[in-house]
PDB file of C-alpha atoms in Angstrom:
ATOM      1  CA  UNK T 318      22.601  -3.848  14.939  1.00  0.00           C
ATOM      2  CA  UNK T 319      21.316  -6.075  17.560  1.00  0.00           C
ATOM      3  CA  UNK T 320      21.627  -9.454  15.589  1.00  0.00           C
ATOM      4  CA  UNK T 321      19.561 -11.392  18.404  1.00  0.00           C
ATOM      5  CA  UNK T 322      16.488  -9.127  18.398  1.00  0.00           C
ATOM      6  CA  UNK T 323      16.640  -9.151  14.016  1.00  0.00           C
ATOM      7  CA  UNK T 324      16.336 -12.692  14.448  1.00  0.00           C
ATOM      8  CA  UNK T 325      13.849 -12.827  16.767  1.00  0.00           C
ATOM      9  CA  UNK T 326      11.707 -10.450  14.948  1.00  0.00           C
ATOM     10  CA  UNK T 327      12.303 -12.560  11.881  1.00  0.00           C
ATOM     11  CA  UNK T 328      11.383 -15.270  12.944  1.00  0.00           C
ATOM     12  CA  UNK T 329       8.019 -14.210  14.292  1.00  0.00           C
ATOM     13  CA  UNK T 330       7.197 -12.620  11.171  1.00  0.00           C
ATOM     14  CA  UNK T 331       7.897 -15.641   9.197  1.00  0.00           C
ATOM     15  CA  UNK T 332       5.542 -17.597  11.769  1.00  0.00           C
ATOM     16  CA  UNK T 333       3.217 -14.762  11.580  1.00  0.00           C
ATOM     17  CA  UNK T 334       3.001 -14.882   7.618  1.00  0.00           C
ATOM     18  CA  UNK T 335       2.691 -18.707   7.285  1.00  0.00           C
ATOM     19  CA  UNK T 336      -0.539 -18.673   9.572  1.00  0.00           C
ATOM     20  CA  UNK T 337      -1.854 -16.345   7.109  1.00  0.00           C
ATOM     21  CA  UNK T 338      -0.727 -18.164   4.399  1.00  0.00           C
ATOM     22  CA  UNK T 339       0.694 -15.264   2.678  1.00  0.00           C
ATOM     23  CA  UNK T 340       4.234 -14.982   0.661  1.00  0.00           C
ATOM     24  CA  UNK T 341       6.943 -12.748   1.491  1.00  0.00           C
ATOM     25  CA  UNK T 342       5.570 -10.464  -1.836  1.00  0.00           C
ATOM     26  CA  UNK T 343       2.459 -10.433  -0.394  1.00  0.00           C
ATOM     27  CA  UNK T 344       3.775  -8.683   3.171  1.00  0.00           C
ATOM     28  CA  UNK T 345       6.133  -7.083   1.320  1.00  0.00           C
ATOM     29  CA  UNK T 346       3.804  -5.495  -1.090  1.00  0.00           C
ATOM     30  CA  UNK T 347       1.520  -4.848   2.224  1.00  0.00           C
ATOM     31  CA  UNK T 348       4.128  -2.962   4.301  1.00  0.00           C
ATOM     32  CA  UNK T 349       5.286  -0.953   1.308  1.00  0.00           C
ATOM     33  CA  UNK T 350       8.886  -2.590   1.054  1.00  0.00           C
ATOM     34  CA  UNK T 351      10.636  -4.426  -1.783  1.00  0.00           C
ATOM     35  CA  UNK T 352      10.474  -7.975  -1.197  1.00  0.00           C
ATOM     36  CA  UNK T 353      14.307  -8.381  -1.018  1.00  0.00           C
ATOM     37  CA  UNK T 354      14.215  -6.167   1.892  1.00  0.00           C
ATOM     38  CA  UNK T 355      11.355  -7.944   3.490  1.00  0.00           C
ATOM     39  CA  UNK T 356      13.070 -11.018   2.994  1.00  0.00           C
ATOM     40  CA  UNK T 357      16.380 -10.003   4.998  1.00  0.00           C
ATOM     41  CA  UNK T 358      14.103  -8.515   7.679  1.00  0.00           C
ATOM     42  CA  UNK T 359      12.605 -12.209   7.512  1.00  0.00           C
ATOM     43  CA  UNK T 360      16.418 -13.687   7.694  1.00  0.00           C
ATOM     44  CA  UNK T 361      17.614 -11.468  10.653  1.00  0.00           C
ATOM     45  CA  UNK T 362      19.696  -9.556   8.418  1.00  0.00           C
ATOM     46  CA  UNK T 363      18.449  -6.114   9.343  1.00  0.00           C
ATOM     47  CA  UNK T 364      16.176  -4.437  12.065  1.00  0.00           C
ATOM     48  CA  UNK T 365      12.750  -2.598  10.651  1.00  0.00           C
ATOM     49  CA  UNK T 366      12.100   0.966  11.443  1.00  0.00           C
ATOM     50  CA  UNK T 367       9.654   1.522  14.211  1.00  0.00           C
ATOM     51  CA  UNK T 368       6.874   2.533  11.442  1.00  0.00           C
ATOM     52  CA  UNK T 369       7.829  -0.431   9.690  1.00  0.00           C
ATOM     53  CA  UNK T 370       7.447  -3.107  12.664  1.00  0.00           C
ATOM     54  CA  UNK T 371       3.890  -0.826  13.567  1.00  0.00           C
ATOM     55  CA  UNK T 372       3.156  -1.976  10.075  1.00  0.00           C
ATOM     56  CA  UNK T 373       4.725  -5.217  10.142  1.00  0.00           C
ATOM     57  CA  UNK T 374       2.265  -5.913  13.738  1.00  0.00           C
ATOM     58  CA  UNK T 375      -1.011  -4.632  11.492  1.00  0.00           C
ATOM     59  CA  UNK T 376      -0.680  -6.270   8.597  1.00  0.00           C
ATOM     60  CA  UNK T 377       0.368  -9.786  10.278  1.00  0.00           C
ATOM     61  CA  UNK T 378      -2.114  -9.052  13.043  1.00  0.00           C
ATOM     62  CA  UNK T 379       0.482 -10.112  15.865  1.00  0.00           C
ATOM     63  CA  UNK T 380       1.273  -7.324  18.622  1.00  0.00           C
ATOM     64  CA  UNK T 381       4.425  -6.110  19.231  1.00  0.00           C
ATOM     65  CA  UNK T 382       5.352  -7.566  22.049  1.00  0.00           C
ATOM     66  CA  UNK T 383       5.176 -11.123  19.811  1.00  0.00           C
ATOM     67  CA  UNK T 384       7.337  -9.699  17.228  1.00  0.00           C
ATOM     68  CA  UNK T 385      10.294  -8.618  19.655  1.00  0.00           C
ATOM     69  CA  UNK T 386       9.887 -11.703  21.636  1.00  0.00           C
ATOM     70  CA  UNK T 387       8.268 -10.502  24.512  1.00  0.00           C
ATOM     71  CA  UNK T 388       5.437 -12.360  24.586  1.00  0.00           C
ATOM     72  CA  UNK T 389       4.388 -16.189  23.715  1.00  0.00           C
ATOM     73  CA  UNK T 390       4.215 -16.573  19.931  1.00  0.00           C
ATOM     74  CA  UNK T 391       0.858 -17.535  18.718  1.00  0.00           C
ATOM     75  CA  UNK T 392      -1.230 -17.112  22.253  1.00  0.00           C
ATOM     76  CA  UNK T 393      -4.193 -15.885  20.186  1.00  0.00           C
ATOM     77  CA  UNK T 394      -4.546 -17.269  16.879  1.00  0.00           C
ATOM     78  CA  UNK T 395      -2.258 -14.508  15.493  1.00  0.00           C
ATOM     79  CA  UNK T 396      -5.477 -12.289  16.551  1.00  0.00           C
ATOM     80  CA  UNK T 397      -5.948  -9.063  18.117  1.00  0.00           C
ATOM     81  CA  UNK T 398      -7.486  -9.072  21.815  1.00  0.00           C
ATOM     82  CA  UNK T 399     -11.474  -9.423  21.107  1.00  0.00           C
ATOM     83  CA  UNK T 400     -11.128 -10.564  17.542  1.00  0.00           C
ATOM     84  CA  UNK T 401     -11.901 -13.894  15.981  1.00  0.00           C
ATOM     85  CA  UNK T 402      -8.714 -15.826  14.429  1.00  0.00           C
ATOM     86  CA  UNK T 403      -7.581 -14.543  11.248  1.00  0.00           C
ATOM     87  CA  UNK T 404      -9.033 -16.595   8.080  1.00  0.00           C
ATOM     88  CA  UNK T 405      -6.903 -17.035   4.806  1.00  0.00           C
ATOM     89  CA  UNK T 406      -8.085 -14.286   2.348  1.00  0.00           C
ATOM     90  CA  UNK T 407      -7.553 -15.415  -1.373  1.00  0.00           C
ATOM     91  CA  UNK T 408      -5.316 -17.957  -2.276  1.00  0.00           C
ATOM     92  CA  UNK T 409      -1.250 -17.304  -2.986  1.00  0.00           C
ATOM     93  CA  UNK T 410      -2.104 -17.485  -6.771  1.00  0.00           C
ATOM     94  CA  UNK T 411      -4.710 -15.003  -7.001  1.00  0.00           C
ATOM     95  CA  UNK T 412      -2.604 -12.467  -4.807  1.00  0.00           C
ATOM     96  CA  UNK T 413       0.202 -13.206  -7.700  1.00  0.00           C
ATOM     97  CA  UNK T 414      -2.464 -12.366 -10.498  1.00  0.00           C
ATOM     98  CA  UNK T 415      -3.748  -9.189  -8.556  1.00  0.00           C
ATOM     99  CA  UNK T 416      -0.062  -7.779  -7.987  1.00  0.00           C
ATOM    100  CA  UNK T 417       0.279  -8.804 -11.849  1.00  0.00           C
ATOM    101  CA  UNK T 418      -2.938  -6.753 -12.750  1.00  0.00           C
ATOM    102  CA  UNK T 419      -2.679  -3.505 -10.948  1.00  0.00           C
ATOM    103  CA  UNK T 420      -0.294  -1.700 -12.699  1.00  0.00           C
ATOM    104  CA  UNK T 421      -2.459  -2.201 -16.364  1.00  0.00           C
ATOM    105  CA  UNK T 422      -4.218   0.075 -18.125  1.00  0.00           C
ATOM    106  CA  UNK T 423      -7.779   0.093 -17.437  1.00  0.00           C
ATOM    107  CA  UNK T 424      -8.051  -1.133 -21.276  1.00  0.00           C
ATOM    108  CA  UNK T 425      -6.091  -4.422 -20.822  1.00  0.00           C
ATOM    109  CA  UNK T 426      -7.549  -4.892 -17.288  1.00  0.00           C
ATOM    110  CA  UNK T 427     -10.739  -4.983 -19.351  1.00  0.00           C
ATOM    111  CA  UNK T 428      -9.683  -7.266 -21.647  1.00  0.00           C
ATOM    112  CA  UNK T 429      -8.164  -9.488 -18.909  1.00  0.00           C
ATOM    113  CA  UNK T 430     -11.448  -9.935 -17.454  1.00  0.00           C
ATOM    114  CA  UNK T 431     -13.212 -10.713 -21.056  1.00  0.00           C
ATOM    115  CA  UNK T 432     -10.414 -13.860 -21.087  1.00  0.00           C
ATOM    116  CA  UNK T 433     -11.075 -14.899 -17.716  1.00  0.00           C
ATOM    117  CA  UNK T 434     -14.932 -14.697 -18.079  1.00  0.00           C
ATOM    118  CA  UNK T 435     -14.352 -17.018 -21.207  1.00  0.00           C
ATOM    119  CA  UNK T 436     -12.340 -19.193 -19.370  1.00  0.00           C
ATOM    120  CA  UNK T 437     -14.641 -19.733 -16.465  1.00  0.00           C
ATOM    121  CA  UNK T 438     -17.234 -20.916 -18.954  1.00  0.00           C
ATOM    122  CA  UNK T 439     -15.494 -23.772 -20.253  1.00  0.00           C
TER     123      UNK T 439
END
């Protein structure tokens, strides 16, 4: 394993996913990897697949040129040629809740939204 390049990619991820304000979970979850693995990618510990870096570059809008290093980091806004800067899309806590949520039965997701519903009226 090239230990420079795992780095380098690593570290423009982590850049990457702190403009977007999202948490390793939330990439992780994203990219279809366990967040263990996503975090050694993140550390330099291992090199992604190609599929995984083609994911990696969608899902943290960067090209990937920026993730090997081949290009400046953060020359657009983290944005794809033509596109407007990437905005924040829900807040850290509410991707926690939704990752929580999915897995339920329709029956408790129900419910779940009967106790938030009460709790918004309060």
């Amino acid at each position: 394993m090239d230990k420079k390049l795992a780095t380098t990619i690593g570290a423009a991820a982590r850049v990457a996913r702190t403009r977007l304000e999202l948490t390793q979970a939330d990439v992780a979850e994203r990219i279809d990897v366990a967040t263990e693995v996503y975090g050694r990618l993140e550390r330099g510990g291992m090199l992604p697949s190609v599929q995984t870096l083609l994911k990696l570059c969608h899902e943290l809008h960067v090209s990937a040129d920026e993730l090997l290093g081949l290009s400046a980091n953060g020359a657009n806004g983290g944005s794809r040629p033509g596109e407007p800067p990437t905005a924040p899309q829900e807040r850290p806590e509410v991707r926690r809740l939704l990752r929580t949520v999915r897995p339920l039965e329709p029956a408790k997701v129900k419910l779940l939204g009967l106790v938030a519903n009460a709790l918004n009226r309060r």
